[in-house]
XYZ file of C-alpha atoms in Angstrom:
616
model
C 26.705 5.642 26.300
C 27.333 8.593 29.057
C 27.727 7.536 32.574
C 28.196 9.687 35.616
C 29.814 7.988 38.821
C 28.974 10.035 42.623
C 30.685 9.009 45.581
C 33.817 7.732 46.300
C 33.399 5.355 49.425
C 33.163 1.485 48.597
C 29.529 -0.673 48.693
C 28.127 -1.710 52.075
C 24.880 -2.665 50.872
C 24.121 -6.293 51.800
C 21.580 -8.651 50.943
C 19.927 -10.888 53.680
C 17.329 -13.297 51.499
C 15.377 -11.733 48.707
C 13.619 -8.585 50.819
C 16.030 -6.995 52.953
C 18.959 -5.089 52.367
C 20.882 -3.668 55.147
C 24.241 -1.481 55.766
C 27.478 -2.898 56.959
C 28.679 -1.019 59.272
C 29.700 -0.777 63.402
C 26.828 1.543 64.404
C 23.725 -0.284 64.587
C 20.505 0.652 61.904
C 17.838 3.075 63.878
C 15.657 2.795 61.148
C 13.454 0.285 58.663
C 11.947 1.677 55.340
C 9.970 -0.438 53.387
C 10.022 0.108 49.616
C 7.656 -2.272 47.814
C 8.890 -5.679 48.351
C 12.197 -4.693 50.064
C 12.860 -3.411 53.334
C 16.022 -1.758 54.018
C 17.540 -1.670 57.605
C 19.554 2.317 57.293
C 20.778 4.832 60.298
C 18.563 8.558 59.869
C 21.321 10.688 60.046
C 22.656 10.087 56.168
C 19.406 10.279 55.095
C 17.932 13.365 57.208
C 21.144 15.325 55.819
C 20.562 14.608 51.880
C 16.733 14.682 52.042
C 13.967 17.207 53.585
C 10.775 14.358 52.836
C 12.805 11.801 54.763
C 13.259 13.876 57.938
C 9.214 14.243 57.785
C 8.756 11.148 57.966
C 11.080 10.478 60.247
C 9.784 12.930 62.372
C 6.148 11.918 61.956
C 7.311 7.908 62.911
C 8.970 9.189 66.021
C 5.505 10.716 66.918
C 3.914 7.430 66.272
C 6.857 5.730 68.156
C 7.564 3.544 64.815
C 10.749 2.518 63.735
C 9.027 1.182 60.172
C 8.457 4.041 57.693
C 6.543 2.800 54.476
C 6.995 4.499 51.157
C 4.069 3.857 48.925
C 3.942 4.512 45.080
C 7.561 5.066 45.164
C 8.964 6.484 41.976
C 11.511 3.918 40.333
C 10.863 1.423 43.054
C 13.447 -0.249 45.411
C 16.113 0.024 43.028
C 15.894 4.083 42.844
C 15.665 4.422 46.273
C 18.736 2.692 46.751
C 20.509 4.649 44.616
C 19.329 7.727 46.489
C 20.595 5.786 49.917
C 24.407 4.808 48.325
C 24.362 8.881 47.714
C 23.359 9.607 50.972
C 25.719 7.316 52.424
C 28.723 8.634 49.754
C 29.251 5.087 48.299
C 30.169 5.288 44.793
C 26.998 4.812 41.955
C 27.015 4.750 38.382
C 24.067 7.069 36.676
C 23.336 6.189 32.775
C 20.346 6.537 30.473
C 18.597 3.099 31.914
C 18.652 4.427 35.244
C 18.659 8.101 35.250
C 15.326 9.160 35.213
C 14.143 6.763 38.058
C 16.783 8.236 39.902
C 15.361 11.908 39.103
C 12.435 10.819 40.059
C 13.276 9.051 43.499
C 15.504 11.795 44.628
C 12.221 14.380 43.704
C 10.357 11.935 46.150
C 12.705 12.792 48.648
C 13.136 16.030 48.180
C 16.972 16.327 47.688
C 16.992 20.046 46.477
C 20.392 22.493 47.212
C 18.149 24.261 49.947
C 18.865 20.359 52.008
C 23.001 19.889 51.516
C 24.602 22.234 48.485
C 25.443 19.520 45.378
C 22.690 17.469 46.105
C 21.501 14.452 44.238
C 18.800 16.800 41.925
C 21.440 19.113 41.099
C 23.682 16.241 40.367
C 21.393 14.298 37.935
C 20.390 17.755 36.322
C 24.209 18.846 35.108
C 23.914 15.086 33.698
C 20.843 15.609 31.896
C 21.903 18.890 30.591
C 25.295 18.184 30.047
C 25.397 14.587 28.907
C 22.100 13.279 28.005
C 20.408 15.324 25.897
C 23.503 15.957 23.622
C 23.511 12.321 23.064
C 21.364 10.809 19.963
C 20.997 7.627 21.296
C 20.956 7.943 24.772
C 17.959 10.698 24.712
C 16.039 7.831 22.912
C 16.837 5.646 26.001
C 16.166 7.789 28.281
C 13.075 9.123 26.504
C 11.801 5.203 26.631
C 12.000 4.601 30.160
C 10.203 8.009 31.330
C 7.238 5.584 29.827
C 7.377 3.796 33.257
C 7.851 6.973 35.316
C 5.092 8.686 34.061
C 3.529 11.748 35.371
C 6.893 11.549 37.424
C 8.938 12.393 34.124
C 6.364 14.224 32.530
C 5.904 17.257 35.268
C 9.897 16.997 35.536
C 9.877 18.028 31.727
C 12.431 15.015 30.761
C 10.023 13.190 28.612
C 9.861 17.071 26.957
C 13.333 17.580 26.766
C 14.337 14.598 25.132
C 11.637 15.150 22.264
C 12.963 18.160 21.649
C 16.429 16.777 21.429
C 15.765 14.264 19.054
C 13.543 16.538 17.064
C 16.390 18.956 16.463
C 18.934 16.596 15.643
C 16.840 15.027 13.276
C 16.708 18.390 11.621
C 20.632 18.740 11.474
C 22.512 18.695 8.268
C 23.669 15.119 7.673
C 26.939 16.422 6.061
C 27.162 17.148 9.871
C 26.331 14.146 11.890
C 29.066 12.593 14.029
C 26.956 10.543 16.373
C 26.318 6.805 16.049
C 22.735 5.418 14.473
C 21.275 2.304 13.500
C 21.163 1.689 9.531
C 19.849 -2.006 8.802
C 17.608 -1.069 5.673
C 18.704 -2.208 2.179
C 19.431 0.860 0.117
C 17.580 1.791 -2.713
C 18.731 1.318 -6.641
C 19.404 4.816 -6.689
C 21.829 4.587 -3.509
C 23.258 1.894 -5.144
C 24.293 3.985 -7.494
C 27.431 5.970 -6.832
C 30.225 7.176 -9.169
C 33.201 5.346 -9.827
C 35.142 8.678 -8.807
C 33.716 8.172 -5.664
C 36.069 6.641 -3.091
C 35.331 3.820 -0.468
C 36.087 6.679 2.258
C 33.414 8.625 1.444
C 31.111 5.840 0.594
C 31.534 4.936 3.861
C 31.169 8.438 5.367
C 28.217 9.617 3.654
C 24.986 9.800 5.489
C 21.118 9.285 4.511
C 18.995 12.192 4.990
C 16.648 9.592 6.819
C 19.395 7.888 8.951
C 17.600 8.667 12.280
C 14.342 6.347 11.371
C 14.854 3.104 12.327
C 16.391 4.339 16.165
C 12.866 5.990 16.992
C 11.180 3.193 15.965
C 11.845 1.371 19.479
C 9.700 4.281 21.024
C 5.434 3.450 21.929
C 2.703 5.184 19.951
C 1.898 7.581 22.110
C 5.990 8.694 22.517
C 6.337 8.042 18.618
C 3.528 10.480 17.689
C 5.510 13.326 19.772
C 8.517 13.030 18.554
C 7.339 12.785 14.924
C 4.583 15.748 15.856
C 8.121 17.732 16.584
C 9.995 16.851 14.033
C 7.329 18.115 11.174
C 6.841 21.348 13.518
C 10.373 22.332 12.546
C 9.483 22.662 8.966
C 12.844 21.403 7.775
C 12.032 18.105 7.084
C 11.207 16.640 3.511
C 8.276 15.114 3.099
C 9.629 11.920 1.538
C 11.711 11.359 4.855
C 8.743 11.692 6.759
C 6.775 9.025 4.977
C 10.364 6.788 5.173
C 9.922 7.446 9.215
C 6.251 6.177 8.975
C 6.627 3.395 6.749
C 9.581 1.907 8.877
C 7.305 2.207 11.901
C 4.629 0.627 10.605
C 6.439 -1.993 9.221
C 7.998 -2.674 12.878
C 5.027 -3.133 14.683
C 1.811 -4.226 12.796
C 2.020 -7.537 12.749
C 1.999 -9.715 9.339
C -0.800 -11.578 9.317
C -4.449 -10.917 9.539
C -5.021 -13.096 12.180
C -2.939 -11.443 13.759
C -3.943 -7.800 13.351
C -7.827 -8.585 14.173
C -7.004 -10.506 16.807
C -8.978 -9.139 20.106
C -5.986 -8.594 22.044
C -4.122 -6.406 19.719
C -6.891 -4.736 17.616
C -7.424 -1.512 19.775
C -3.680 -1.367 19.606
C -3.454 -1.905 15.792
C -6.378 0.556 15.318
C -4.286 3.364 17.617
C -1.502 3.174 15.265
C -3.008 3.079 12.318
C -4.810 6.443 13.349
C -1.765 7.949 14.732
C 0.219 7.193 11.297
C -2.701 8.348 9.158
C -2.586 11.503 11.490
C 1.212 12.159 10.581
C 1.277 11.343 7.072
C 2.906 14.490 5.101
C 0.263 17.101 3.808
C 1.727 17.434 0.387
C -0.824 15.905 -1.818
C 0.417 12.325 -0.981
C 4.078 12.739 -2.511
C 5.924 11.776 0.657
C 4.034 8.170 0.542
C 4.016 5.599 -1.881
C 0.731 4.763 -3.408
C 1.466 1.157 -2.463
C 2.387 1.937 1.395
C -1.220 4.008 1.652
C -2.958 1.225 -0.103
C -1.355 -1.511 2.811
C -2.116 1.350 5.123
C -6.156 1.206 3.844
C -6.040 -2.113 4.107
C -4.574 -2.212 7.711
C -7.553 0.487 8.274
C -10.423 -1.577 6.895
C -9.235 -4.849 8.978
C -8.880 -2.741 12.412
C -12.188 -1.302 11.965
C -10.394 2.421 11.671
C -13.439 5.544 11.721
C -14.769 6.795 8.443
C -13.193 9.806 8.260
C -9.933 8.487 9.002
C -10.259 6.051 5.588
C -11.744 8.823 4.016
C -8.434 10.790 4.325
C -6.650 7.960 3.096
C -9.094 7.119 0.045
C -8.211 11.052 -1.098
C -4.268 10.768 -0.725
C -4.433 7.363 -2.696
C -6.347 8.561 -4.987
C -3.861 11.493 -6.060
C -1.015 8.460 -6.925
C -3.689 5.668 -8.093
C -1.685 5.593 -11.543
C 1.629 4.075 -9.397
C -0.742 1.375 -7.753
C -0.591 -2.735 -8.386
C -3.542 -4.652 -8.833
C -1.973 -6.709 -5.661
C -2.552 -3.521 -3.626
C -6.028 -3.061 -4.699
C -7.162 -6.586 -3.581
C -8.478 -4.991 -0.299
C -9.961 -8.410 2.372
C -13.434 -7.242 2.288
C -15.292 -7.460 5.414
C -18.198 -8.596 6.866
C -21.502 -7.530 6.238
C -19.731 -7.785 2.610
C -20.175 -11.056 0.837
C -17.300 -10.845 -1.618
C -13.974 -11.810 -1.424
C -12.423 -7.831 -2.149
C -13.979 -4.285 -0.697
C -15.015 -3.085 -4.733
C -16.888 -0.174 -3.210
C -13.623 0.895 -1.575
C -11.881 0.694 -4.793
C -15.106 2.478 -6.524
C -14.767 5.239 -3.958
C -10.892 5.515 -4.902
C -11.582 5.405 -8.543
C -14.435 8.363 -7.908
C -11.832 10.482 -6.148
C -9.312 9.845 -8.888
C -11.508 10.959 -11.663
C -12.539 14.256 -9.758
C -9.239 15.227 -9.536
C -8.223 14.848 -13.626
C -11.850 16.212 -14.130
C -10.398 19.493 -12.188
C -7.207 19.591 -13.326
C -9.073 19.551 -17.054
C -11.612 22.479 -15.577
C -7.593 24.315 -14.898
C -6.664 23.743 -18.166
C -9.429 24.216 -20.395
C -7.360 24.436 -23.415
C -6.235 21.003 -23.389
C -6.814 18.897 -25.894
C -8.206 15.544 -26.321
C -4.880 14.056 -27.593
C -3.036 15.760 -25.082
C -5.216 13.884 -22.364
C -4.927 10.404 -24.537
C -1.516 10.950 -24.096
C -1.546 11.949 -20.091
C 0.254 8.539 -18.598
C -1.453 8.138 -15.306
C -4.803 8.532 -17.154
C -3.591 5.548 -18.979
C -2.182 3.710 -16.490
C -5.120 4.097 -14.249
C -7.450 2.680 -16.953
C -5.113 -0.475 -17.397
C -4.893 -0.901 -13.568
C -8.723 -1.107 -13.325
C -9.212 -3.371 -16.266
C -6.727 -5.783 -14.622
C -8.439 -5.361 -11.329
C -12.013 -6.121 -13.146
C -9.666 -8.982 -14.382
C -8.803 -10.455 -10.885
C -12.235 -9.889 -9.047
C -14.246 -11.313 -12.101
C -13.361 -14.655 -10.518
C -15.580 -14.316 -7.532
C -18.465 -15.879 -7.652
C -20.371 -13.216 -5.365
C -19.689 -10.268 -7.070
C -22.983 -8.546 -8.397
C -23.082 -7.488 -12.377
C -23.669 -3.880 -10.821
C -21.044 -3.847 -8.948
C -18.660 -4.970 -12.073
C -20.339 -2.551 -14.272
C -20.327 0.242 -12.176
C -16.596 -0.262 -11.333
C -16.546 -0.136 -15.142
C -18.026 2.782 -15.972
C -16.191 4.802 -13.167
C -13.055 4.983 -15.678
C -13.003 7.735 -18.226
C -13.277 6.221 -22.110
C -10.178 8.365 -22.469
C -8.144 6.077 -20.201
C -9.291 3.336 -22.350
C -8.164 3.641 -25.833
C -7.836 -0.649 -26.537
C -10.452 -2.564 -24.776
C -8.212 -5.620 -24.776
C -8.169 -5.857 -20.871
C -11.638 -4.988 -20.758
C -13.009 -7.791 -22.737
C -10.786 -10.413 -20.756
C -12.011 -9.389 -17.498
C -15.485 -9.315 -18.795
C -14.507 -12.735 -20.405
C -13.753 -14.028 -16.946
C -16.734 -12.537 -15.559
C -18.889 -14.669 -17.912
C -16.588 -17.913 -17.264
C -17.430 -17.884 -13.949
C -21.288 -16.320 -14.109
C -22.375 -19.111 -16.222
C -26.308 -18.492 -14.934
C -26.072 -14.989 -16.225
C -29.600 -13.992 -18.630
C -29.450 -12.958 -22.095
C -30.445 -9.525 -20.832
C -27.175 -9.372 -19.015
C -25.138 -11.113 -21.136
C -25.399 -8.175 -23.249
C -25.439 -5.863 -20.664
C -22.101 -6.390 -19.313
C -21.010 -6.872 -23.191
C -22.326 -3.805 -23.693
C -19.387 -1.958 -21.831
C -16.985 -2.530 -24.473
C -16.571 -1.060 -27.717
C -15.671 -3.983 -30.409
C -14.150 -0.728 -32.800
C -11.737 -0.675 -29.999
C -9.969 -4.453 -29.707
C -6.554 -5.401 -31.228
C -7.073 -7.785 -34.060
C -5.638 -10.974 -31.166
C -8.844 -9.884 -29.368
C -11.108 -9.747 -32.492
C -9.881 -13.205 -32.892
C -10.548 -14.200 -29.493
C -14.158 -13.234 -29.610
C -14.884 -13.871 -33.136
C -15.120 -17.745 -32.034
C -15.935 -16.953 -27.840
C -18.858 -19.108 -27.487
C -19.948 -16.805 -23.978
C -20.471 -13.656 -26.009
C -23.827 -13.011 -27.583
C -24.063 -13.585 -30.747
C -25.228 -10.003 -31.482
C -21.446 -9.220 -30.236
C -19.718 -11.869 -32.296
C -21.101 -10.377 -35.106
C -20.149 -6.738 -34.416
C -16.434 -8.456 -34.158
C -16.805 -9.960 -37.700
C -18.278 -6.944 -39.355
C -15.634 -4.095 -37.977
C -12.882 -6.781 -38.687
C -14.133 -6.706 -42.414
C -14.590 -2.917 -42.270
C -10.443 -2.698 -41.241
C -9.747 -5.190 -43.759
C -11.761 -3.216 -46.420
C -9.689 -0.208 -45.524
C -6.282 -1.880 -45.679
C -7.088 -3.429 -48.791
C -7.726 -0.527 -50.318
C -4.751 1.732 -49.104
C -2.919 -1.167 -51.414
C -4.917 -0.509 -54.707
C -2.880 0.944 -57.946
C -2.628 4.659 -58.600
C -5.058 4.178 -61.549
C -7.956 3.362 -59.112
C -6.792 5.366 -56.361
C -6.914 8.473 -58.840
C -10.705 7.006 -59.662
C -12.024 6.750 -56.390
C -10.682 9.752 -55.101
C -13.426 11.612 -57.517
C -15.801 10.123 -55.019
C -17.863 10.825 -52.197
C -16.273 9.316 -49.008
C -19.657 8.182 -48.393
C -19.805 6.688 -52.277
C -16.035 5.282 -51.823
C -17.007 3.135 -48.932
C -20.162 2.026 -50.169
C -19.084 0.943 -53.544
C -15.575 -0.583 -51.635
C -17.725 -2.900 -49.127
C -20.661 -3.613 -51.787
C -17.980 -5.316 -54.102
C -16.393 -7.369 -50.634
C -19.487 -8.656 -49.884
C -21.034 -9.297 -53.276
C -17.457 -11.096 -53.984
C -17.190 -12.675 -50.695
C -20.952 -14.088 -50.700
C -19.709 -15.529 -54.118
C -16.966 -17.311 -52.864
C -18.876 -18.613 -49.804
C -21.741 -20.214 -51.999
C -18.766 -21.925 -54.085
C -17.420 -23.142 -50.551
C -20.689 -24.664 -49.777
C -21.426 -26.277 -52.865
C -17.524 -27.921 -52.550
C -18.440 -28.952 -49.418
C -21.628 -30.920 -50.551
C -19.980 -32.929 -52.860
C -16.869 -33.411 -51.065
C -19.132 -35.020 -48.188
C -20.416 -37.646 -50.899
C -16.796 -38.501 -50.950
C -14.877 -38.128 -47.947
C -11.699 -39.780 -48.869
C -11.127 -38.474 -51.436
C -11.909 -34.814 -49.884
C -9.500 -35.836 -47.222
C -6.472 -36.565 -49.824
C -7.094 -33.472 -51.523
C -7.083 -31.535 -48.463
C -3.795 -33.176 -47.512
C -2.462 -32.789 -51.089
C -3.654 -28.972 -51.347
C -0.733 -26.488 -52.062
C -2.575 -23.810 -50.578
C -3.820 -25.239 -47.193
C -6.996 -24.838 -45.677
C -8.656 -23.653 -42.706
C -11.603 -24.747 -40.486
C -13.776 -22.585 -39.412
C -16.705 -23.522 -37.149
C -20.073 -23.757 -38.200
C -20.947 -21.073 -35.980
C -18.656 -18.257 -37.193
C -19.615 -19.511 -40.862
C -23.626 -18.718 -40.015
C -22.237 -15.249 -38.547
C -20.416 -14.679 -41.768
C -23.770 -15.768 -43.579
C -25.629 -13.149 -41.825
C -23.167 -10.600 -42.804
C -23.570 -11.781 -46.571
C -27.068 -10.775 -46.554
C -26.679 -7.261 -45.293
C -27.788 -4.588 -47.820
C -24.883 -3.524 -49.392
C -26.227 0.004 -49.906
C -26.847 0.434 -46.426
C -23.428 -0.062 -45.591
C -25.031 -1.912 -42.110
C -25.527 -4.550 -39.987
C -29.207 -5.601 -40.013
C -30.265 -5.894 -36.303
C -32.008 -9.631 -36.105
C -34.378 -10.701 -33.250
C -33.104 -14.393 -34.155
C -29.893 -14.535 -31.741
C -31.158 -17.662 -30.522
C -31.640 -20.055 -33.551
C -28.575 -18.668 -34.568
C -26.701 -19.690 -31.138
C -27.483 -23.293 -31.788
C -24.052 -24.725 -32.613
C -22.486 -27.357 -33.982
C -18.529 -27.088 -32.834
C -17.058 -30.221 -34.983
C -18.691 -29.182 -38.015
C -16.666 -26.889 -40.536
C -16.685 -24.987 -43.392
C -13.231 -25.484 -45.934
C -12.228 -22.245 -47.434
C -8.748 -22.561 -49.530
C -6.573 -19.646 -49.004
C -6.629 -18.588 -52.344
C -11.043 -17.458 -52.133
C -10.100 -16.275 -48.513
C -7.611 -13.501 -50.342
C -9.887 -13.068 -53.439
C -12.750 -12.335 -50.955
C -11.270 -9.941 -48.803
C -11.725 -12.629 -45.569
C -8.749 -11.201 -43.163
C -6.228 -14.699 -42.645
C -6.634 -13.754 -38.941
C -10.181 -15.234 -39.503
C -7.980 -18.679 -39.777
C -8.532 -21.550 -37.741
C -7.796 -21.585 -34.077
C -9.201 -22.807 -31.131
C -12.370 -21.580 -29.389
C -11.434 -20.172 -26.103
């Protein structure tokens, strides 16, 4: 830290109780000034030859034949003024950044100027300033801090001006360059971590981060922070990654942890200031100085301090340009009241909106791109997994609407979407926990996914998922038969690969699924009749099962009456026969079960992922 020392002559100040001071010396005191609290008991002629607003009042007492003098609303208080009275006296005093600027201000009071007694106390504190001060990193963010309390003193001086324009510029200096101390507490990053083992320890040590100057102005107020930061982007030589560093950091300093804590009454309007004033400064390049997960925290900060529309507005569009680097975690936004549910889903919606504007534009841009080309974009992708896993996590609350869910839904392009695997689980949970949900919307919600579009562990899943209509169940079955049709036949011979090729597609498929079924209905009556008579003799049905080579399989009575339907759909058609008897065929029966040996299940074409397992 710079220090300046003025005056030579040793201290003679002397305390008498806790409010006077008074100078030792043989010539009696002429003259009381009162300075807040403290009175000091001086002699005029020091002071009326160092300051021109002393001999004033001086003058003006004499007038009023007073010996008191009383200095209201003095600047820096008793402790500047008696730095301006050791000066006027010639004791020796020690000026540093704590105590600099009250002095400036004090000895502005008085009125110390070169036109009063050449190398006065202004002129003094100035070189200082100049000199010292302001070349300092450090000791400009001191200085810079206690012009808070001085204020409009420091502000009409220019100090508080001065010293953001000195940190702004060194900010902006070269780090290869930087020779003055800084504060550096972070962790580093993996990629700092990473350093060449041709790298020595010397210049390990010597090498400085292009954002080493943003934990020191974190000590500074809002209002003070917002300057500084206002003058640093104004030099245009800052990267926008450093600046959302800065603004991270500072946020991460002051708002407080908790919720409790950041609604609280007595810091809100404080909480809401800097959330504004960090929303205000956040980089305008399209969001890349931020992380998506610092803007999301930010939003959520917003939405809990009660922050103006527009304000969360801005923040919904910057978010929305890096949704595809989100976590579900920093989606799950405290909703607040008038809301009912537990997360703000219309703020998500609203994200989600924004998001798919901007790929619908950047598709508008490009209108040569191709469908694959999109299917293979990664934050299209991404984006659509994020939202199924946040349909996943928000399912659970019991007061979201079906709207609400659906809408959220539907918001996400079916290009982002080409598995349905998340989808179904969050709509899954949605019926778990929904358990008074109609028929009508029951198949309303099921009606979001597309049944073509699950992984055969998900077919499985819903082929026996008691929640799902049974409309839906059977969809599962039938497009599970249709890929199993289709395998099969990639395996035939050459012979009747060679023979079905002179077919129709249309032909080929029909003839392919009439034989499955036909076969398959076969095979099922057989099961059924083996059944009958092994329930006439259960022991001896139970030793045979145990003593079967092959194994066997349960499958519950409700999957076998799907698979019955399917038996009896017109094999020409090459359809599913839409029933309006869902509900006798929901009736179930979950310990009965049909025995199918493995070796029908592979002359019938029945997947073995149809095999037994439980019902979810």
């Amino acid at each position: 830290m710079k220090f300046m020392k003025l005056g030579s002559k040793p201290e003679a100040f002397q305390v008498d109780g806790k409010c006077i001071r008074h100078v030792t010396s043989d010539l009696a005191t002429d003259i009381i000034i009162k300075v807040g609290d403290l009175k000091f008991y001086l002699h005029k002629f020091p002071l009326l030859s160092k300051s021109n607003h002393m001999q004033k009042l001086v003058q003006k007492a004499s007038e009023e034949n007073c010996d008191e003098i009383n200095m209201v609303d003095f600047p820096g208080g008793p402790n500047a003024f008696e730095i301006c009275a050791k000066f006027c006296y010639g004791m020796a005093v020690t000026l540093n950044a704590y105590n600099v600027v009250a002095a400036r201000c004090a000895a502005e009071y008085l009125e110390m100027t070169e036109d009063v007694d050449r190398g006065n106390l202004i002129f003094k504190i100035e070189v200082f300033l100049n000199s010292s001060i302001f070349h300092s990193w450090k000791d400009s963010i001191i200085v810079l801090r206690t012009a808070k309390s001085l204020l409009p003193w420091s502000e009409n001086l220019k100090i508080v001006g001065r010293c953001i324009d000195s940190i702004a510029s060194k900010t902006s200096v070269d780090p290869a360059n930087i020779t003055w101390s800084y504060t550096y507490n972070r962790k580093l990053s993996i990629q700092d971590k990473i350093v060449g083992d041709s790298m020595k320890l010397r210049e390990k040590i010597e090498s400085v981060p292009k954002d080493w100057w943003v934990e020191d102005i974190c000590e500074l107020e809002i209002d003070l922070y917002k300057r500084v930061m206002t003058a640093v982007k104004s030099k245009g030589r800052m990267d926008g990654a450093v600046i959302g560093e800065a603004l991270k950091t500072y946020a991460v300093r002051w708002l407080p942890d908790s919720v409790d804590a950041l609604v609280s009454g007595v810091h809100s309007w404080r909480n809401k200031l800097l959330v504004e004033t960090i929303a205000c400064l956040l980089p305008s390049d399209n969001g890349v100085g931020c992380s998506c997960s610092f803007l999301l925290k930010l939003l959520n900060v917003a939405v809990l301090a009660g922050m103006d529309d527009s304000s969360k507005e801005d923040l919904v569009k910057r978010i929305s340009l890096k949704l595809h680097e989100a976590s579900v975690k920093d989606l799950l936004i405290p909703a607040r009241s008038p809301q009912t549910t537990l997360y703000d889903v219309g703020m998500v919606q609203s994200i989600v909106n924004q998001y798919m504007m901007h790929e619908q534009r950047s598709q508008d841009v490009e209108p040569g791109k191709s469908a694959g080309f999109v299917l293979g974009h990664g934050s299209l992708l991404s984006v659509g997994k994020l939202i199924d896993r946040y349909l996943g996590e928000i399912a659970h609350d019991p007061n979201l609407s079906l709207t609400s869910f659906i809408d959220l839904s539907c918001s996400v392009s079916e290009l982002a979407r080409p598995v349905h695997d998340g989808l179904y689980k969050a709509i899954d949970i949605y019926l778990k926990e929904h358990p008074s949900l109609t028929k009508a919307e029951r198949k309303k919600i099921c009606g979001l996914m597309d049944v073509k579009k699950l992984t055969m562990e998900a077919s499985m899943h819903a082929a026996q998922n008691d929640r799902l209509p049974l409309r839906v169940v059977v969809q599962v079955l039938f497009f599970e038969q249709v890929k199993a049709a289709s395998r099969a036949q990639s395996h035939n011979s050459d012979a009747r690969t060679t023979c079905v090729s002179k077919m129709s597609p249309n032909e080929e498929w029909g003839k392919t699924m009439g034989e499955d079924c036909r076969s398959l209905k076969k095979k099922m009556s057989e099961v059924e009749a083996n059944e009958d008579g092994g329930l006439k003799n259960s022991k001896m049905g139970k030793k045979k099962s145990r003593n079967s080579k092959s194994g066997v399989q349960l499958l519950p009575s409700r999957s076998r009456r799907i698979f019955d339907k399917l038996w009896v759909v017109g094999v020409g058609k090459g359809h599913v026969e839409n029933r309006s008897s869902e509900t006798s065929g929901s009736s179930q029966s979950p310990s009965s079960a049909v025995v199918v040996r493995d070796n029908t299940t592979k002359s019938s074409g029945i997947p073995s992922r149809h095999r037994r397992h439980s019902v979810s």
